[in-house]
CSV table of C-alpha atoms in Angstrom, one decimal:
chain,number,residue,atom,x,y,z
A,24,MET,CA,95.9,86.1,99.1
A,25,THR,CA,93.8,86.2,102.2
A,26,TRP,CA,96.0,86.1,105.3
A,27,ALA,CA,95.2,85.5,108.9
A,28,ILE,CA,95.2,89.2,109.6
A,29,ARG,CA,92.5,89.8,107.0
A,30,ILE,CA,90.4,86.8,108.3
A,31,ALA,CA,90.8,88.2,111.8
A,32,ALA,CA,89.5,91.6,110.7
A,33,ILE,CA,86.4,90.0,109.3
A,34,VAL,CA,85.7,88.2,112.6
A,35,ILE,CA,86.2,91.5,114.5
A,36,ALA,CA,84.0,93.4,112.1
A,37,SER,CA,81.2,90.8,112.4
A,38,ALA,CA,81.4,90.7,116.2
A,39,THR,CA,81.3,94.5,116.6
A,40,GLY,CA,78.7,95.2,114.0
A,41,VAL,CA,81.0,97.1,111.6
A,42,ALA,CA,79.4,97.2,108.2
A,43,ILE,CA,81.2,95.4,105.4
A,44,ALA,CA,80.5,96.8,102.0
A,45,GLN,CA,78.4,94.5,99.8
A,46,THR,CA,78.5,94.7,96.0
A,47,VAL,CA,77.3,92.4,93.2
A,48,PRO,CA,80.5,90.5,92.3
A,49,VAL,CA,80.8,91.0,88.6
A,50,THR,CA,84.6,90.9,88.7
A,51,PRO,CA,87.1,89.2,90.9
A,52,TRP,CA,87.9,92.5,92.6
A,53,ASP,CA,84.2,93.1,93.3
A,54,LEU,CA,84.1,89.7,95.0
A,55,PHE,CA,87.2,90.5,97.0
A,56,ASN,CA,86.1,93.9,98.1
A,57,SER,CA,82.6,92.6,99.1
A,58,ARG,CA,84.1,90.1,101.4
A,59,TYR,CA,86.9,91.8,103.2
A,60,PRO,CA,86.8,95.1,105.2
A,61,ALA,CA,89.3,97.8,104.7
A,62,LEU,CA,92.3,97.4,107.0
A,63,ALA,CA,94.7,100.0,108.4
A,64,PRO,CA,97.5,100.8,106.0
A,65,SER,CA,100.5,98.5,106.2
A,66,GLN,CA,103.8,99.7,107.5
A,67,ASP,CA,107.2,98.4,106.4
A,68,ARG,CA,108.7,97.2,109.7
A,69,GLN,CA,112.2,96.9,108.1
A,70,ILE,CA,112.6,93.3,109.3
A,71,ASP,CA,115.9,92.0,108.0
A,72,ASP,CA,117.7,88.7,107.7
A,73,PRO,CA,121.0,87.7,106.0
A,74,ILE,CA,119.2,85.4,103.6
A,75,LEU,CA,117.6,88.5,102.0
A,76,ARG,CA,120.9,89.4,100.6
A,77,GLY,CA,120.6,88.1,97.0
A,78,ALA,CA,117.0,86.9,97.5
A,79,ILE,CA,114.5,87.1,94.6
A,80,ASP,CA,110.7,87.5,95.1
A,81,LEU,CA,108.9,85.8,92.2
A,82,HIS,CA,105.4,86.9,93.3
A,83,ALA,CA,105.3,90.6,94.1
A,84,HIS,CA,101.9,92.4,93.8
A,85,PHE,CA,102.0,96.1,93.4
A,86,GLY,CA,99.7,99.1,93.0
A,87,PRO,CA,97.9,100.8,91.5
A,88,ASP,CA,95.5,97.9,91.0
A,89,ALA,CA,91.8,97.0,91.2
A,90,TYR,CA,92.6,95.3,94.5
A,91,PRO,CA,93.6,97.5,97.5
A,92,ARG,CA,97.4,97.5,97.1
A,93,GLN,CA,99.6,99.3,99.7
A,94,TRP,CA,102.7,100.1,97.7
A,95,ASP,CA,103.6,100.9,94.1
A,96,ALA,CA,106.4,99.1,92.3
A,97,PHE,CA,108.9,101.9,92.9
A,98,GLU,CA,108.3,101.8,96.7
A,99,ILE,CA,108.6,98.0,96.7
A,100,ALA,CA,111.8,98.1,94.7
A,101,ARG,CA,113.4,100.6,97.2
A,102,MET,CA,112.4,98.5,100.2
A,103,MET,CA,113.9,95.4,98.6
A,104,ALA,CA,117.1,97.2,97.6
A,105,ALA,CA,117.6,98.6,101.1
A,106,ARG,CA,117.8,95.0,102.3
A,107,GLY,CA,120.1,93.8,99.6
A,108,MET,CA,117.7,91.7,97.6
A,109,ARG,CA,118.6,90.7,94.1
A,110,GLY,CA,115.3,91.1,92.3
A,111,MET,CA,111.6,90.6,91.9
A,112,VAL,CA,108.9,89.7,89.4
A,113,LEU,CA,106.0,92.2,89.5
A,114,LYS,CA,102.6,90.5,89.3
A,115,ASN,CA,99.2,91.8,88.3
A,116,HIS,CA,96.3,89.4,87.7
A,117,PHE,CA,94.9,91.5,84.8
A,118,THR,CA,97.6,93.1,82.8
A,119,GLU,CA,101.2,92.7,81.8
A,120,SER,CA,103.9,94.2,84.0
A,121,ALA,CA,107.0,94.1,81.8
A,122,SER,CA,106.4,97.8,81.0
A,123,THR,CA,106.2,98.7,84.7
A,124,ALA,CA,109.4,96.7,85.3
A,125,ALA,CA,111.2,98.8,82.7
A,126,LEU,CA,110.1,102.0,84.3
A,127,VAL,CA,111.2,100.8,87.8
A,128,ARG,CA,114.6,99.9,86.4
A,129,LYS,CA,114.9,103.4,84.8
A,130,TYR,CA,113.5,105.6,87.5
A,131,ALA,CA,113.5,104.0,90.9
A,132,GLY,CA,117.1,104.6,91.6
A,133,VAL,CA,117.9,101.0,92.5
A,134,PRO,CA,120.4,100.0,89.7
A,135,ASP,CA,121.5,96.8,91.3
A,136,LEU,CA,117.9,95.4,91.7
A,137,GLU,CA,116.8,93.1,88.8
A,138,VAL,CA,113.1,93.8,88.2
A,139,PHE,CA,111.0,91.7,85.8
A,140,GLY,CA,107.4,91.6,84.6
A,141,GLY,CA,104.7,88.9,84.6
A,142,LEU,CA,101.5,88.1,82.6
A,143,ALA,CA,98.5,86.2,83.9
A,144,LEU,CA,96.2,84.9,81.2
A,145,ASN,CA,92.9,86.0,82.6
A,146,SER,CA,90.0,87.4,80.5
A,147,GLU,CA,91.3,91.0,80.5
A,148,VAL,CA,94.2,90.0,78.2
A,149,GLY,CA,92.0,87.6,76.1
A,150,GLY,CA,92.5,84.5,78.2
A,151,ILE,CA,94.6,81.8,76.7
A,152,ASN,CA,95.9,84.2,74.1
A,153,PRO,CA,99.3,83.6,72.4
A,154,GLU,CA,99.3,87.1,71.0
A,155,ALA,CA,99.1,88.6,74.5
A,156,VAL,CA,102.2,86.5,75.3
A,157,ARG,CA,104.0,87.7,72.1
A,158,TYR,CA,103.3,91.4,73.1
A,159,PHE,CA,104.4,90.8,76.6
A,160,ALA,CA,107.7,89.4,75.4
A,161,ALA,CA,108.1,92.3,72.9
A,162,VAL,CA,107.8,95.1,75.4
A,163,ALA,CA,110.8,97.3,75.3
A,164,GLY,CA,113.6,96.4,77.7
A,165,SER,CA,113.1,92.7,77.5
A,166,HIS,CA,112.1,92.3,81.1
A,167,ALA,CA,109.2,89.9,80.5
A,168,LYS,CA,109.7,86.6,82.5
A,169,ILE,CA,106.8,84.7,84.0
A,170,VAL,CA,103.5,83.7,82.2
A,171,TRP,CA,100.8,82.4,84.6
A,172,LEU,CA,98.0,80.4,83.2
A,173,PRO,CA,94.6,81.7,84.4
A,174,THR,CA,94.5,82.7,88.1
A,175,HIS,CA,91.5,84.4,89.6
A,176,GLU,CA,89.5,83.8,86.4
A,177,SER,CA,90.4,80.2,85.9
A,178,GLU,CA,87.4,78.1,85.1
A,179,HIS,CA,88.2,76.1,88.2
A,180,GLU,CA,88.3,79.1,90.6
A,181,VAL,CA,85.2,80.8,89.1
A,182,GLY,CA,83.3,77.6,89.3
A,183,TYR,CA,84.3,77.1,92.9
A,184,GLU,CA,83.1,80.6,93.7
A,185,LYS,CA,79.9,80.1,91.7
A,186,ALA,CA,80.7,83.6,90.3
A,187,SER,CA,79.1,85.2,87.2
A,188,TYR,CA,82.2,87.0,85.9
A,189,PRO,CA,84.1,85.6,82.9
A,190,SER,CA,86.1,82.4,83.3
A,191,VAL,CA,89.0,81.1,81.3
A,192,ALA,CA,89.2,77.4,80.4
A,193,VAL,CA,92.4,75.5,79.7
A,194,SER,CA,90.7,72.1,79.0
A,195,LYS,CA,87.5,70.5,77.8
A,196,ASP,CA,86.3,67.0,78.2
A,197,GLY,CA,89.6,66.0,79.7
A,198,LYS,CA,91.8,67.4,77.0
A,199,LEU,CA,93.8,70.6,76.9
A,200,LEU,CA,92.5,73.3,74.5
A,201,PRO,CA,94.5,74.0,71.3
A,202,GLU,CA,95.2,77.5,72.5
A,203,VAL,CA,97.2,76.1,75.5
A,204,PHE,CA,99.6,74.4,73.1
A,205,GLN,CA,100.0,77.6,71.2
A,206,VAL,CA,100.8,79.5,74.4
A,207,LEU,CA,103.3,76.9,75.5
A,208,ASP,CA,105.0,77.2,72.1
A,209,VAL,CA,105.3,81.0,72.4
A,210,ILE,CA,106.7,80.7,75.9
A,211,LYS,CA,109.3,78.3,74.6
A,212,GLU,CA,110.1,80.5,71.6
A,213,LYS,CA,110.5,83.6,73.8
A,214,GLY,CA,112.5,82.0,76.6
A,215,LEU,CA,109.8,82.8,79.2
A,216,THR,CA,108.9,80.9,82.4
A,217,LEU,CA,105.6,79.0,82.7
A,218,ALA,CA,103.6,79.1,86.0
A,219,THR,CA,100.6,76.8,86.3
A,220,GLY,CA,98.1,79.3,87.8
A,221,HIS,CA,94.9,78.3,89.6
A,222,VAL,CA,93.9,75.2,87.6
A,223,THR,CA,92.8,71.8,88.7
A,224,PRO,CA,95.4,69.1,89.6
A,225,PHE,CA,94.5,67.2,86.5
A,226,GLU,CA,95.1,70.3,84.4
A,227,MET,CA,98.3,71.1,86.2
A,228,LEU,CA,99.8,67.7,85.3
A,229,ALA,CA,98.4,67.8,81.7
A,230,ILE,CA,100.0,71.2,81.2
A,231,MET,CA,103.3,70.2,82.6
A,232,THR,CA,103.4,67.0,80.6
A,233,GLU,CA,102.9,69.0,77.4
A,234,ALA,CA,105.4,71.7,78.5
A,235,ARG,CA,108.0,69.0,79.1
A,236,LYS,CA,107.4,67.6,75.6
A,237,ARG,CA,108.2,71.0,74.3
A,238,GLY,CA,111.4,71.4,76.3
A,239,LEU,CA,110.0,74.0,78.7
A,240,GLY,CA,111.4,74.1,82.2
A,241,PRO,CA,111.8,74.7,85.0
A,242,ILE,CA,108.1,75.4,85.7
A,243,ILE,CA,106.5,77.1,88.6
A,244,ILE,CA,103.8,75.1,90.4
A,245,THR,CA,101.7,78.1,91.7
A,246,HIS,CA,101.2,78.0,95.5
A,247,PRO,CA,99.5,74.6,95.7
A,248,ASN,CA,97.3,73.4,98.6
A,249,MET,CA,96.2,76.9,99.7
A,250,GLY,CA,92.6,75.8,99.4
A,251,PRO,CA,90.1,74.0,97.1
A,252,LYS,CA,89.7,77.0,94.8
A,253,PHE,CA,93.4,77.0,94.0
A,254,THR,CA,95.3,74.0,92.6
A,255,ASP,CA,94.9,71.5,95.4
A,256,PRO,CA,96.8,68.3,94.5
A,257,THR,CA,97.5,65.3,96.6
A,258,LEU,CA,101.1,64.8,97.7
A,259,GLY,CA,101.5,62.2,95.0
A,260,GLU,CA,100.3,64.5,92.3
A,261,LEU,CA,102.6,67.2,93.6
A,262,GLN,CA,105.6,64.8,93.5
A,263,GLU,CA,104.6,63.8,89.9
A,264,ALA,CA,104.6,67.5,89.0
A,265,VAL,CA,108.0,68.0,90.5
A,266,ALA,CA,109.3,65.0,88.4
A,267,LEU,CA,108.0,66.8,85.3
A,268,GLY,CA,110.3,69.8,86.1
A,269,GLY,CA,108.2,71.7,88.6
A,270,TYR,CA,109.4,73.9,91.4
A,271,VAL,CA,106.8,74.2,94.2
A,272,GLU,CA,105.9,77.7,95.2
A,273,PHE,CA,105.3,78.5,98.9
A,274,VAL,CA,104.1,82.0,99.7
A,275,ALA,CA,104.4,83.9,103.0
A,276,SER,CA,100.8,83.5,103.9
A,277,GLN,CA,101.2,79.7,103.9
A,278,LEU,CA,104.3,79.9,106.3
A,279,LEU,CA,102.9,82.5,108.6
A,280,GLY,CA,99.3,81.1,108.9
A,281,LYS,CA,97.6,78.5,111.0
A,282,ARG,CA,98.5,75.7,108.6
A,283,LYS,CA,102.2,76.4,108.6
A,284,ASP,CA,103.2,73.0,110.0
A,285,GLU,CA,101.4,71.3,107.1
A,286,PHE,CA,103.3,73.3,104.5
A,287,ILE,CA,106.6,72.9,106.3
A,288,ALA,CA,106.0,69.1,106.2
A,289,THR,CA,105.4,69.3,102.5
A,290,ILE,CA,108.7,71.2,101.9
A,291,ARG,CA,110.5,68.5,103.9
A,292,THR,CA,108.9,65.7,101.7
A,293,ILE,CA,109.4,67.5,98.4
A,294,GLY,CA,112.9,68.7,99.4
A,295,PRO,CA,114.2,72.3,99.4
A,296,ALA,CA,115.9,71.6,96.1
A,297,HIS,CA,112.5,71.6,94.4
A,298,CYS,CA,110.8,74.5,96.4
A,299,PHE,CA,111.0,78.2,96.6
A,300,VAL,CA,109.4,80.9,98.7
A,301,ALA,CA,107.8,84.1,97.5
A,302,SER,CA,106.0,86.9,99.3
A,303,ASP,CA,102.7,87.1,97.4
A,304,SER,CA,102.4,90.3,99.4
A,305,GLY,CA,101.1,93.8,98.5
A,306,LEU,CA,97.5,94.0,99.9
A,307,VAL,CA,96.8,96.8,102.3
A,308,GLY,CA,97.1,95.5,105.9
A,309,LEU,CA,99.7,92.8,105.1
A,310,PRO,CA,103.5,92.8,105.7
A,311,SER,CA,105.7,94.5,103.2
A,312,HIS,CA,107.3,92.1,100.7
A,313,PRO,CA,110.8,92.0,102.4
A,314,ASP,CA,109.2,91.8,105.8
A,315,ALA,CA,107.1,88.8,104.6
A,316,LEU,CA,110.1,87.1,103.3
A,317,ALA,CA,112.2,87.7,106.4
A,318,LEU,CA,109.4,86.4,108.6
A,319,SER,CA,109.2,83.3,106.4
A,320,VAL,CA,112.9,82.7,106.8
A,321,ARG,CA,112.6,82.8,110.5
A,322,VAL,CA,109.8,80.3,110.5
A,323,LEU,CA,111.7,77.9,108.3
A,324,ARG,CA,114.9,78.3,110.3
A,325,GLU,CA,113.1,77.6,113.5
A,326,ALA,CA,111.6,74.5,111.9
A,327,GLY,CA,115.2,73.2,111.4
A,328,PHE,CA,116.0,74.2,107.8
A,329,GLY,CA,119.7,75.0,107.4
A,330,GLU,CA,121.2,78.0,105.7
A,331,GLY,CA,121.9,75.9,102.6
A,332,ASP,CA,118.2,75.0,102.4
A,333,LEU,CA,117.2,78.7,102.8
A,334,ASP,CA,119.8,79.7,100.2
A,335,LEU,CA,118.1,77.3,97.7
A,336,MET,CA,114.6,78.4,98.4
A,337,PHE,CA,115.1,82.2,98.5
A,338,ARG,CA,118.0,82.7,96.2
A,339,LYS,CA,119.2,79.9,93.9
A,340,ASN,CA,115.9,78.3,92.9
A,341,PRO,CA,114.2,81.6,92.1
A,342,ALA,CA,117.3,82.5,90.0
A,343,ARG,CA,117.0,79.3,88.1
A,344,LEU,CA,113.4,79.8,87.4
A,345,LEU,CA,114.2,83.2,85.8
A,346,GLY,CA,117.1,81.8,83.8
A,347,LEU,CA,119.7,83.8,85.9
A,348,ARG,CA,122.9,82.5,87.3
A,349,PRO,CA,122.3,81.3,90.9
């Protein structure tokens, strides 16, 4: 995601006349790289907090990738293990990561860290493709966990960006596509966790309604209200999604940015019992994953959330979403 540091870099570059590379955005990564200048490499500041002991990051981006990622999955795993974290879910917008999770578990030298993979249903895996989900679940090691509906190539986001690269639809004329039902059935069959992705609020609620009919749950509501190109529901719609079995994801950029008070107020309204915090980190120039989580803990603690609330949002709720014992 685009954090305050990256936005600040753009302002500085514009003011100083530094050239920002321009390319024709035929992919999401072309669009990203055409907008944002390269930043100085990130450093792990080794920021710590007791809440990190046993914490799980459900949204950990890693390299190599088409986006400028700072750390590979092995490096991230070692940073997390050094601070006593319990686990993470590796996320790539364009390919499955269960295979990477298996390699990290085997070779990273962090036997106590539980590493899982994810799959985002963008065009590179065939969009809303139940067979991609079946393969994801079948990867040796059984470390597949989260399936995101389309993210950077959702019809909603591509339309907002007025981009020319492929988009992935989940609905037509106000009705979910048949492929969505097939994907939900495979997620249920394989014991995976559904995440809503970057869809419209209407689609979010329709998907969650169908998921609940099929006995899926709990469900990740993917970082809502970050902006209009992502899922941007009203508070009432968000509360409805929670009532359907959703857990609201808040990521570090929301809690460390200019709108943090708005997101903190939403957590208070929804309640920590139905929220969790993930890093969504990994881009060059951003805090390391454990640093981002530790800084988020500090913000929430300073806002008045108690240790029990933090335990829910960083440990217990992520564990429930993965089907692990809290």
